[in-house]
Short mmCIF file of C-alpha atoms in Angstrom, two decimals:
data_model
loop_
_atom_site.label_atom_id
_atom_site.label_comp_id
_atom_site.label_asym_id
_atom_site.label_seq_id
_atom_site.Cartn_x
_atom_site.Cartn_y
_atom_site.Cartn_z
CA MET U 1 -12.06 -1.66 49.84
CA LYS U 2 -15.47 -2.87 48.66
CA PRO U 3 -14.96 -6.44 47.39
CA ILE U 4 -17.32 -6.16 44.41
CA ILE U 5 -17.45 -3.95 41.33
CA THR U 6 -20.31 -3.33 38.90
CA ALA U 7 -20.00 -3.92 35.18
CA SER U 8 -20.23 -0.19 34.47
CA GLU U 9 -17.58 0.58 37.08
CA TYR U 10 -15.27 -2.03 35.57
CA MET U 11 -15.85 -0.68 32.07
CA SER U 12 -14.83 2.79 33.26
CA GLU U 13 -11.75 1.55 35.12
CA SER U 14 -10.61 -0.63 32.22
CA ALA U 15 -10.51 2.47 30.01
CA GLY U 16 -8.62 4.49 32.62
CA PRO U 17 -4.94 4.97 33.39
CA ARG U 18 -4.73 1.97 35.77
CA PRO U 19 -6.83 -0.81 34.23
CA PRO U 20 -7.34 -3.90 36.39
CA VAL U 21 -6.07 -7.33 35.48
CA LEU U 22 -9.19 -9.29 34.50
CA LEU U 23 -9.52 -13.00 35.29
CA ASP U 24 -12.26 -15.22 33.82
CA VAL U 25 -12.94 -18.11 36.23
CA ARG U 26 -15.99 -19.72 34.63
CA TRP U 27 -16.69 -23.09 36.26
CA GLN U 28 -19.61 -25.32 37.20
CA LEU U 29 -19.60 -28.26 39.57
CA GLY U 30 -20.01 -31.31 37.36
CA GLY U 31 -20.55 -29.09 34.32
CA PRO U 32 -18.58 -28.54 31.12
CA HIS U 33 -15.06 -27.18 31.40
CA GLY U 34 -15.09 -23.38 31.41
CA ARG U 35 -12.24 -23.08 28.92
CA ALA U 36 -14.53 -23.89 25.98
CA GLU U 37 -17.00 -21.18 27.01
CA TYR U 38 -14.13 -18.72 27.43
CA GLU U 39 -12.80 -19.46 23.95
CA ALA U 40 -16.29 -19.00 22.48
CA GLY U 41 -16.42 -15.42 23.80
CA HIS U 42 -15.06 -13.45 26.74
CA LEU U 43 -14.56 -9.92 27.98
CA PRO U 44 -11.75 -8.12 26.16
CA GLY U 45 -8.45 -8.68 27.93
CA ALA U 46 -9.73 -11.42 30.23
CA VAL U 47 -7.34 -14.27 31.00
CA TYR U 48 -8.82 -17.68 31.72
CA VAL U 49 -7.99 -19.31 35.06
CA ASP U 50 -8.96 -22.93 35.74
CA LEU U 51 -10.48 -23.48 39.17
CA ASP U 52 -9.78 -27.20 39.40
CA SER U 53 -6.07 -27.06 38.51
CA GLU U 54 -5.00 -23.50 39.43
CA LEU U 55 -7.29 -22.49 42.29
CA ALA U 56 -7.25 -25.88 44.02
CA GLY U 57 -4.88 -28.70 44.77
CA PRO U 58 -5.49 -32.35 43.87
CA ALA U 59 -8.64 -33.82 45.43
CA GLY U 60 -8.07 -36.23 48.29
CA SER U 61 -8.35 -36.48 52.06
CA GLY U 62 -8.26 -32.66 52.23
CA GLY U 63 -11.47 -32.40 50.20
CA ARG U 64 -12.51 -31.96 46.58
CA HIS U 65 -10.92 -28.52 46.26
CA PRO U 66 -8.15 -28.21 48.85
CA LEU U 67 -6.06 -25.06 48.76
CA PRO U 68 -3.45 -25.10 45.99
CA ASP U 69 0.23 -25.16 46.71
CA PRO U 70 1.16 -21.46 47.05
CA GLU U 71 3.92 -21.83 44.46
CA VAL U 72 1.54 -23.38 41.94
CA PHE U 73 -1.04 -20.70 42.62
CA GLY U 74 1.53 -17.92 42.40
CA ALA U 75 2.83 -19.22 39.09
CA ALA U 76 -0.71 -19.32 37.68
CA MET U 77 -1.36 -15.76 38.80
CA ARG U 78 1.92 -14.48 37.34
CA ARG U 79 1.08 -16.23 34.06
CA ALA U 80 -2.21 -14.34 34.08
CA GLY U 81 -0.38 -11.05 34.54
CA VAL U 82 -1.27 -10.47 38.19
CA ARG U 83 0.90 -7.85 39.84
CA ARG U 84 0.79 -6.84 43.49
CA GLY U 85 0.50 -3.14 42.68
CA THR U 86 -2.25 -3.55 40.07
CA PRO U 87 -5.94 -4.10 40.88
CA VAL U 88 -7.53 -7.42 39.94
CA VAL U 89 -11.13 -8.08 38.90
CA VAL U 90 -12.44 -11.65 38.71
CA HIS U 91 -15.65 -12.96 37.21
CA ASP U 92 -17.40 -16.18 36.30
CA GLY U 93 -20.55 -16.99 34.37
CA GLY U 94 -22.82 -15.27 36.88
CA GLN U 95 -23.23 -17.58 39.86
CA GLY U 96 -20.32 -15.88 41.60
CA TRP U 97 -18.97 -18.93 43.42
CA ALA U 98 -15.85 -19.52 41.32
CA ALA U 99 -15.08 -15.80 41.15
CA ALA U 100 -15.37 -15.60 44.93
CA ARG U 101 -12.95 -18.53 45.27
CA ALA U 102 -10.38 -16.60 43.18
CA TRP U 103 -11.08 -13.44 45.19
CA TRP U 104 -10.61 -15.27 48.49
CA LEU U 105 -7.39 -16.99 47.40
CA LEU U 106 -5.81 -13.78 46.15
CA ARG U 107 -6.82 -11.90 49.28
CA TRP U 108 -5.66 -14.75 51.55
CA ALA U 109 -2.37 -14.82 49.66
CA GLY U 110 -1.80 -11.13 50.30
CA HIS U 111 -3.04 -9.25 47.23
CA PRO U 112 -4.54 -6.00 48.57
CA ASP U 113 -6.86 -5.02 45.70
CA VAL U 114 -9.19 -7.74 44.38
CA ARG U 115 -12.87 -7.41 43.46
CA VAL U 116 -15.56 -9.67 42.04
CA LEU U 117 -17.57 -8.47 39.03
CA ASP U 118 -21.06 -8.38 40.54
CA GLY U 119 -23.39 -10.56 38.47
CA GLY U 120 -20.53 -11.98 36.43
CA LEU U 121 -20.64 -12.33 32.67
CA ALA U 122 -24.44 -12.11 32.74
CA ALA U 123 -24.16 -8.49 33.91
CA TRP U 124 -21.84 -7.46 31.07
CA THR U 125 -23.46 -5.47 28.28
CA GLY U 126 -20.36 -4.72 26.24
CA GLU U 127 -18.83 -6.67 23.39
CA LEU U 128 -17.18 -10.06 23.74
CA THR U 129 -14.11 -11.27 21.90
CA THR U 130 -12.45 -14.57 21.00
CA ALA U 131 -8.97 -13.03 20.97
CA VAL U 132 -6.84 -14.65 23.67
CA PRO U 133 -4.55 -12.09 25.31
CA GLU U 134 -0.90 -12.70 26.09
CA PRO U 135 -0.30 -10.60 29.20
CA ALA U 136 3.17 -9.63 30.34
CA PRO U 137 4.19 -11.91 33.22
CA GLY U 138 3.14 -10.60 36.61
CA ASP U 139 5.20 -10.33 39.77
CA PHE U 140 2.70 -11.53 42.39
CA ARG U 141 4.14 -13.91 44.97
CA PRO U 142 1.76 -15.32 47.58
CA GLU U 143 2.23 -14.48 51.24
CA PRO U 144 -0.54 -16.63 52.77
CA GLY U 145 -2.38 -15.68 55.92
CA ALA U 146 -4.08 -12.36 55.20
CA LEU U 147 -7.56 -13.90 55.67
CA GLY U 148 -8.77 -16.34 58.30
CA LEU U 149 -8.45 -20.05 57.51
CA LEU U 150 -9.93 -22.94 59.50
CA ASP U 151 -9.01 -26.60 59.56
CA ALA U 152 -11.41 -29.34 60.66
CA ASP U 153 -10.58 -28.99 64.35
CA GLY U 154 -10.89 -25.22 64.16
CA ALA U 155 -14.28 -25.50 62.47
CA ALA U 156 -15.51 -27.90 65.14
CA GLU U 157 -14.34 -25.57 67.90
CA LEU U 158 -15.93 -22.52 66.27
CA ALA U 159 -19.24 -24.36 65.94
CA ARG U 160 -19.18 -24.66 69.75
CA THR U 161 -17.79 -21.26 70.73
CA GLY U 162 -18.73 -18.89 67.90
CA LEU U 163 -20.80 -18.98 64.72
CA LEU U 164 -20.09 -21.54 61.98
CA LEU U 165 -22.26 -21.05 58.89
CA ASP U 166 -23.00 -23.87 56.44
CA ALA U 167 -23.31 -22.32 52.96
CA ARG U 168 -24.72 -25.40 51.21
CA ALA U 169 -28.33 -25.92 50.19
CA ALA U 170 -30.64 -26.51 53.16
CA GLU U 171 -31.52 -30.05 52.04
CA ARG U 172 -27.85 -31.05 52.11
CA TYR U 173 -27.42 -29.40 55.52
CA ARG U 174 -30.34 -31.42 56.86
CA GLY U 175 -29.02 -34.60 55.28
CA ASP U 176 -32.15 -35.14 53.18
CA VAL U 177 -29.94 -35.64 50.12
CA GLU U 178 -26.23 -35.86 49.50
CA PRO U 179 -25.39 -36.12 45.79
CA ILE U 180 -21.62 -35.72 46.12
CA ASP U 181 -20.07 -36.60 49.46
CA ARG U 182 -19.91 -39.78 51.53
CA VAL U 183 -22.68 -38.86 53.94
CA GLY U 184 -25.28 -36.13 54.35
CA GLY U 185 -25.74 -33.77 57.26
CA HIS U 186 -23.67 -31.01 58.83
CA ILE U 187 -20.97 -30.23 61.36
CA PRO U 188 -22.60 -30.34 64.81
CA GLY U 189 -23.36 -26.79 65.92
CA ALA U 190 -23.22 -25.26 62.45
CA VAL U 191 -26.06 -22.99 61.32
CA SER U 192 -27.68 -23.35 57.89
CA ALA U 193 -27.04 -20.28 55.70
CA PRO U 194 -27.38 -21.14 51.99
CA THR U 195 -25.17 -19.05 49.73
CA THR U 196 -28.02 -18.65 47.26
CA GLN U 197 -29.74 -16.28 49.71
CA ASN U 198 -26.88 -13.76 49.41
CA VAL U 199 -28.04 -12.66 45.97
CA GLY U 200 -31.14 -11.48 44.17
CA GLU U 201 -32.82 -13.05 41.16
CA ASP U 202 -30.30 -11.33 38.89
CA GLY U 203 -27.39 -13.05 40.63
CA ARG U 204 -26.08 -9.80 42.11
CA PHE U 205 -25.36 -9.42 45.79
CA LEU U 206 -28.05 -7.99 48.02
CA ASP U 207 -27.23 -4.55 49.35
CA ALA U 208 -25.11 -4.28 52.48
CA GLY U 209 -28.08 -3.52 54.73
CA ALA U 210 -30.04 -6.57 53.60
CA LEU U 211 -26.99 -8.80 54.02
CA ALA U 212 -26.32 -7.36 57.48
CA SER U 213 -29.90 -8.12 58.50
CA ARG U 214 -29.64 -11.64 57.13
CA PHE U 215 -26.47 -12.48 59.01
CA ALA U 216 -27.64 -10.77 62.20
CA ALA U 217 -30.66 -13.06 62.20
CA LEU U 218 -28.27 -16.02 61.92
CA GLY U 219 -26.23 -14.88 64.93
CA ALA U 220 -23.55 -12.55 63.53
CA ASP U 221 -23.68 -9.80 66.14
CA GLY U 222 -20.35 -8.10 65.46
CA ALA U 223 -18.72 -9.60 68.55
CA THR U 224 -18.96 -13.32 67.76
CA GLU U 225 -16.24 -14.97 65.68
CA VAL U 226 -17.66 -16.21 62.36
CA GLY U 227 -16.57 -19.02 60.08
CA VAL U 228 -18.01 -20.53 56.90
CA TYR U 229 -17.86 -23.88 55.15
CA CYS U 230 -19.65 -25.42 52.19
CA GLY U 231 -19.09 -28.56 50.14
CA SER U 232 -15.51 -27.95 49.04
CA GLY U 233 -14.54 -24.37 49.81
CA VAL U 234 -16.00 -22.70 46.69
CA SER U 235 -19.49 -21.43 47.55
CA GLY U 236 -18.22 -20.83 51.09
CA ALA U 237 -15.87 -18.19 49.70
CA HIS U 238 -18.93 -16.46 48.25
CA GLU U 239 -20.44 -16.36 51.73
CA VAL U 240 -17.23 -14.93 53.20
CA LEU U 241 -17.45 -12.17 50.57
CA ALA U 242 -21.12 -11.53 51.43
CA LEU U 243 -20.21 -11.31 55.11
CA GLU U 244 -17.52 -8.76 54.28
CA LEU U 245 -20.09 -6.68 52.42
CA ALA U 246 -22.22 -6.87 55.57
CA GLY U 247 -19.34 -5.67 57.73
CA HIS U 248 -18.08 -8.99 59.12
CA ARG U 249 -14.65 -10.59 58.71
CA ALA U 250 -15.11 -14.37 58.53
CA SER U 251 -12.77 -17.34 58.27
CA LEU U 252 -13.16 -20.09 55.65
CA TYR U 253 -12.95 -23.80 56.36
CA ALA U 254 -11.46 -24.62 52.98
CA GLY U 255 -11.69 -28.41 53.29
CA SER U 256 -15.40 -28.04 54.09
CA TRP U 257 -17.88 -30.90 54.10
CA SER U 258 -15.95 -32.95 51.52
CA GLU U 259 -13.03 -33.15 53.95
CA TRP U 260 -15.09 -33.39 57.14
CA SER U 261 -17.32 -36.21 55.90
CA SER U 262 -14.44 -38.25 54.48
CA ASP U 263 -13.31 -39.09 58.02
CA GLU U 264 -15.75 -41.56 59.59
CA SER U 265 -14.56 -40.62 63.08
CA ARG U 266 -15.95 -37.09 62.81
CA PRO U 267 -19.49 -36.54 64.15
CA VAL U 268 -22.36 -35.72 61.80
CA ALA U 269 -25.61 -33.94 62.72
CA THR U 270 -28.78 -34.18 60.65
CA GLY U 271 -32.08 -32.35 60.56
CA PRO U 272 -32.89 -28.64 60.58
CA SER U 273 -31.35 -27.73 63.94
CA PRO U 274 -27.61 -27.14 64.49
CA VAL U 275 -27.22 -30.08 66.92
#
């Protein structure tokens, strides 16, 4: 199933006999909490999901946004009305990173029908509401493992034997700046592939052909195993989604640079080249 849906497609499905569960995952790194924006106006029927507390575990040695405990995540999804036999659509404010994190988690946890609203709230032309829905409890129970997941050792190995893409901004990859983590640079062998280049100026994903060409130029040839990391496993999920649109199944290193760089024994490469 195509992992994205347009605003017009969602509008049509929401009025049909099998409307999707809609999750609002607005979030910005270091920005205001998305709940206030949600309460000021959201798509009709959308349930707010908090990335920091429901789509991630407590920050620590596993990174800023380690994977949540499956029971905690499952409880949050059931509260939001998520059911295994009902499609789910997720959106954020338009950047797509937080929505992709929710998409990846649900897919990884075994939900078969999850899509990201392409362009997010910015692509919506319908009315907004301040009415907070009270969905009937869902029945979704996570069964983790449906998507590929890397740990630090697996990411290091893939950087040597396959293709490990770094989804952060190029200046952080090079180590020119590092505004968040302990040290700048990248995992030795990783290839720079900023997430921002997966979308056009309107924030919507490039078409499948353009994405396929982009990733082919980076080394995704259809035979090589591919993995992705970012700062904390959020924008990296967006790159995994873009790779799926391009026809590639990729694994996510969820701990990402925030986990890797927290351990002083792990090697760090700097500059524009992978090693």
